[in-house]
């Protein structure tokens, strides 16, 4: 993210090299003093990227602190390709709130799905009905494998 010209060259090369649509996941910037996520998003769109996922932290933040979605909203407002918000989305209500705050086309859930793969169904159900699913019974959440 520090070298925007290099980002453009890499994205152009990837888009030209494959027949499949290319999606990019990025962050809001390099660090809190260098938030160039909006420029990177515009570069990505210009290079032919078909969709963008934006993690609401900088590269330097890694996974520390809270994700900020103001930059994600600014990116969504700037470009015309689909944008997916990512970062600190661990519940159906958080997904709804991030979608409302950013105007994004969807959310991308990462760490919250570890050990809880049914979160995607919970979010979809909540977004379509406004209701929370009941608690998943433990026996339905554990996969047992018989020895071979």
Short mmCIF file of the C-alpha atoms (twelve columns), coordinates in Angstrom:
data_MODEL
# 
_entry.id   MODEL 
# 
loop_
_atom_site.group_PDB 
_atom_site.id 
_atom_site.type_symbol 
_atom_site.label_atom_id 
_atom_site.label_alt_id 
_atom_site.label_comp_id 
_atom_site.label_asym_id 
_atom_site.label_seq_id 
_atom_site.Cartn_x 
_atom_site.Cartn_y 
_atom_site.Cartn_z 
_atom_site.pdbx_PDB_model_num 
ATOM 1   C CA . UNK A 1   0.000   0.000   0.000   1 
ATOM 2   C CA . UNK A 2   2.958   2.316   0.404   1 
ATOM 3   C CA . UNK A 3   3.889   2.210   -3.287  1 
ATOM 4   C CA . UNK A 4   0.694   2.998   -5.213  1 
ATOM 5   C CA . UNK A 5   2.401   2.717   -8.605  1 
ATOM 6   C CA . UNK A 6   3.546   -0.794  -7.717  1 
ATOM 7   C CA . UNK A 7   0.005   -1.658  -6.571  1 
ATOM 8   C CA . UNK A 8   -1.277  -0.568  -9.989  1 
ATOM 9   C CA . UNK A 9   1.326   -2.637  -11.842 1 
ATOM 10  C CA . UNK A 10  0.582   -5.751  -9.786  1 
ATOM 11  C CA . UNK A 11  -3.187  -5.413  -10.184 1 
ATOM 12  C CA . UNK A 12  -2.924  -4.810  -13.928 1 
ATOM 13  C CA . UNK A 13  -0.714  -7.879  -14.311 1 
ATOM 14  C CA . UNK A 14  -3.065  -10.110 -12.328 1 
ATOM 15  C CA . UNK A 15  -6.201  -8.924  -14.144 1 
ATOM 16  C CA . UNK A 16  -4.516  -9.479  -17.527 1 
ATOM 17  C CA . UNK A 17  -3.179  -12.907 -16.526 1 
ATOM 18  C CA . UNK A 18  -6.454  -14.566 -15.569 1 
ATOM 19  C CA . UNK A 19  -9.815  -15.071 -17.234 1 
ATOM 20  C CA . UNK A 20  -11.724 -15.047 -13.944 1 
ATOM 21  C CA . UNK A 21  -12.969 -11.858 -12.291 1 
ATOM 22  C CA . UNK A 22  -10.487 -10.596 -9.701  1 
ATOM 23  C CA . UNK A 23  -11.493 -9.405  -6.235  1 
ATOM 24  C CA . UNK A 24  -9.069  -7.534  -3.993  1 
ATOM 25  C CA . UNK A 25  -8.976  -7.432  -0.219  1 
ATOM 26  C CA . UNK A 26  -7.242  -4.407  1.202   1 
ATOM 27  C CA . UNK A 27  -7.098  -2.236  4.308   1 
ATOM 28  C CA . UNK A 28  -7.774  1.423   5.042   1 
ATOM 29  C CA . UNK A 29  -4.115  2.337   4.627   1 
ATOM 30  C CA . UNK A 30  -0.550  1.586   5.597   1 
ATOM 31  C CA . UNK A 31  -0.777  3.129   9.059   1 
ATOM 32  C CA . UNK A 32  -2.928  5.702   10.816  1 
ATOM 33  C CA . UNK A 33  -0.908  8.564   9.338   1 
ATOM 34  C CA . UNK A 34  -1.076  7.124   5.823   1 
ATOM 35  C CA . UNK A 35  -4.652  6.128   5.080   1 
ATOM 36  C CA . UNK A 36  -4.659  5.816   1.311   1 
ATOM 37  C CA . UNK A 37  -7.424  3.219   1.063   1 
ATOM 38  C CA . UNK A 38  -9.594  5.508   -1.084  1 
ATOM 39  C CA . UNK A 39  -6.774  5.989   -3.611  1 
ATOM 40  C CA . UNK A 40  -5.939  2.268   -3.619  1 
ATOM 41  C CA . UNK A 41  -9.622  1.479   -4.257  1 
ATOM 42  C CA . UNK A 42  -9.733  3.879   -7.212  1 
ATOM 43  C CA . UNK A 43  -6.539  2.340   -8.594  1 
ATOM 44  C CA . UNK A 44  -8.025  -1.134  -8.201  1 
ATOM 45  C CA . UNK A 45  -11.185 -0.162  -10.056 1 
ATOM 46  C CA . UNK A 46  -9.155  1.477   -12.831 1 
ATOM 47  C CA . UNK A 47  -7.084  -1.711  -13.164 1 
ATOM 48  C CA . UNK A 48  -10.150 -3.887  -13.701 1 
ATOM 49  C CA . UNK A 49  -10.703 -5.275  -10.211 1 
ATOM 50  C CA . UNK A 50  -14.349 -6.429  -10.110 1 
ATOM 51  C CA . UNK A 51  -15.029 -6.222  -6.356  1 
ATOM 52  C CA . UNK A 52  -13.255 -4.978  -3.262  1 
ATOM 53  C CA . UNK A 53  -13.229 -6.083  0.354   1 
ATOM 54  C CA . UNK A 54  -11.929 -3.496  2.820   1 
ATOM 55  C CA . UNK A 55  -10.757 -4.339  6.314   1 
ATOM 56  C CA . UNK A 56  -11.439 -1.385  8.599   1 
ATOM 57  C CA . UNK A 57  -7.908  -1.230  10.003  1 
ATOM 58  C CA . UNK A 58  -4.555  -0.204  8.610   1 
ATOM 59  C CA . UNK A 59  -1.796  -2.650  7.834   1 
ATOM 60  C CA . UNK A 60  0.140   -1.442  10.893  1 
ATOM 61  C CA . UNK A 61  -2.916  -1.932  13.122  1 
ATOM 62  C CA . UNK A 62  -3.001  -5.620  12.209  1 
ATOM 63  C CA . UNK A 63  -5.919  -6.762  14.412  1 
ATOM 64  C CA . UNK A 64  -5.372  -4.297  17.269  1 
ATOM 65  C CA . UNK A 65  -8.010  -1.824  18.375  1 
ATOM 66  C CA . UNK A 66  -11.427 -1.397  16.841  1 
ATOM 67  C CA . UNK A 67  -12.074 -1.433  13.118  1 
ATOM 68  C CA . UNK A 68  -13.124 1.972   11.766  1 
ATOM 69  C CA . UNK A 69  -15.592 1.914   8.949   1 
ATOM 70  C CA . UNK A 70  -15.608 5.629   8.035   1 
ATOM 71  C CA . UNK A 71  -12.827 5.004   5.529   1 
ATOM 72  C CA . UNK A 72  -14.729 1.970   4.222   1 
ATOM 73  C CA . UNK A 73  -17.767 4.221   3.670   1 
ATOM 74  C CA . UNK A 74  -15.581 6.783   1.854   1 
ATOM 75  C CA . UNK A 75  -14.253 4.027   -0.406  1 
ATOM 76  C CA . UNK A 76  -17.769 2.799   -1.189  1 
ATOM 77  C CA . UNK A 77  -18.819 6.373   -2.036  1 
ATOM 78  C CA . UNK A 78  -15.831 6.825   -4.375  1 
ATOM 79  C CA . UNK A 79  -15.951 3.717   -6.554  1 
ATOM 80  C CA . UNK A 80  -18.592 1.922   -8.599  1 
ATOM 81  C CA . UNK A 81  -17.633 -1.715  -8.103  1 
ATOM 82  C CA . UNK A 82  -19.113 -3.816  -5.268  1 
ATOM 83  C CA . UNK A 83  -17.493 -3.168  -1.881  1 
ATOM 84  C CA . UNK A 84  -17.621 -5.519  1.096   1 
ATOM 85  C CA . UNK A 85  -16.894 -4.277  4.617   1 
ATOM 86  C CA . UNK A 86  -14.664 -6.395  6.833   1 
ATOM 87  C CA . UNK A 87  -13.453 -6.113  10.410  1 
ATOM 88  C CA . UNK A 88  -15.178 -6.552  13.775  1 
ATOM 89  C CA . UNK A 89  -18.294 -8.148  12.327  1 
ATOM 90  C CA . UNK A 90  -19.094 -10.889 14.779  1 
ATOM 91  C CA . UNK A 91  -22.864 -10.875 15.002  1 
ATOM 92  C CA . UNK A 92  -25.930 -10.315 12.855  1 
ATOM 93  C CA . UNK A 93  -26.546 -6.925  14.505  1 
ATOM 94  C CA . UNK A 94  -22.961 -5.829  13.823  1 
ATOM 95  C CA . UNK A 95  -23.369 -6.843  10.165  1 
ATOM 96  C CA . UNK A 96  -26.558 -4.767  9.918   1 
ATOM 97  C CA . UNK A 97  -24.916 -1.773  11.599  1 
ATOM 98  C CA . UNK A 98  -21.803 -1.878  9.409   1 
ATOM 99  C CA . UNK A 99  -23.918 -2.172  6.255   1 
ATOM 100 C CA . UNK A 100 -26.012 0.825   7.338   1 
ATOM 101 C CA . UNK A 101 -22.951 2.893   8.276   1 
ATOM 102 C CA . UNK A 102 -20.940 2.149   5.138   1 
ATOM 103 C CA . UNK A 103 -23.507 1.621   2.386   1 
ATOM 104 C CA . UNK A 104 -21.473 -1.415  1.325   1 
ATOM 105 C CA . UNK A 105 -22.866 -4.177  -0.854  1 
ATOM 106 C CA . UNK A 106 -22.144 -6.823  1.748   1 
ATOM 107 C CA . UNK A 107 -19.902 -7.859  4.591   1 
ATOM 108 C CA . UNK A 108 -16.999 -10.247 4.748   1 
ATOM 109 C CA . UNK A 109 -16.738 -12.190 8.000   1 
ATOM 110 C CA . UNK A 110 -13.386 -13.616 8.998   1 
ATOM 111 C CA . UNK A 111 -12.295 -14.491 12.522  1 
ATOM 112 C CA . UNK A 112 -15.866 -14.550 13.868  1 
ATOM 113 C CA . UNK A 113 -16.511 -17.647 11.744  1 
ATOM 114 C CA . UNK A 114 -13.698 -19.645 13.330  1 
ATOM 115 C CA . UNK A 115 -15.413 -22.364 15.309  1 
ATOM 116 C CA . UNK A 116 -18.774 -20.830 14.409  1 
ATOM 117 C CA . UNK A 117 -19.402 -21.442 10.700  1 
ATOM 118 C CA . UNK A 118 -23.168 -21.025 11.176  1 
ATOM 119 C CA . UNK A 119 -22.675 -17.253 11.644  1 
ATOM 120 C CA . UNK A 120 -23.267 -16.804 7.903   1 
ATOM 121 C CA . UNK A 121 -26.713 -18.363 8.196   1 
ATOM 122 C CA . UNK A 122 -27.430 -16.263 11.309  1 
ATOM 123 C CA . UNK A 123 -26.486 -13.045 9.510   1 
ATOM 124 C CA . UNK A 124 -28.465 -13.905 6.370   1 
ATOM 125 C CA . UNK A 125 -31.516 -14.857 8.423   1 
ATOM 126 C CA . UNK A 126 -31.343 -11.656 10.486  1 
ATOM 127 C CA . UNK A 127 -30.807 -9.395  7.471   1 
ATOM 128 C CA . UNK A 128 -33.751 -10.938 5.631   1 
ATOM 129 C CA . UNK A 129 -36.199 -11.215 8.550   1 
ATOM 130 C CA . UNK A 130 -35.026 -8.759  11.223  1 
ATOM 131 C CA . UNK A 131 -35.183 -11.622 13.701  1 
ATOM 132 C CA . UNK A 132 -32.439 -13.543 15.463  1 
ATOM 133 C CA . UNK A 133 -32.213 -17.295 14.979  1 
ATOM 134 C CA . UNK A 134 -32.486 -19.398 18.109  1 
ATOM 135 C CA . UNK A 135 -29.335 -20.690 19.744  1 
ATOM 136 C CA . UNK A 136 -27.918 -23.628 17.824  1 
ATOM 137 C CA . UNK A 137 -28.080 -26.813 19.860  1 
ATOM 138 C CA . UNK A 138 -24.636 -28.121 20.780  1 
ATOM 139 C CA . UNK A 139 -25.285 -31.507 19.164  1 
ATOM 140 C CA . UNK A 140 -25.912 -29.721 15.854  1 
ATOM 141 C CA . UNK A 141 -22.692 -27.724 16.052  1 
ATOM 142 C CA . UNK A 142 -20.225 -30.538 16.682  1 
ATOM 143 C CA . UNK A 143 -19.059 -32.786 13.872  1 
ATOM 144 C CA . UNK A 144 -18.032 -36.223 15.032  1 
ATOM 145 C CA . UNK A 145 -15.884 -38.454 12.891  1 
ATOM 146 C CA . UNK A 146 -15.807 -42.191 13.370  1 
ATOM 147 C CA . UNK A 147 -12.387 -43.831 13.275  1 
ATOM 148 C CA . UNK A 148 -11.589 -45.519 9.992   1 
# 
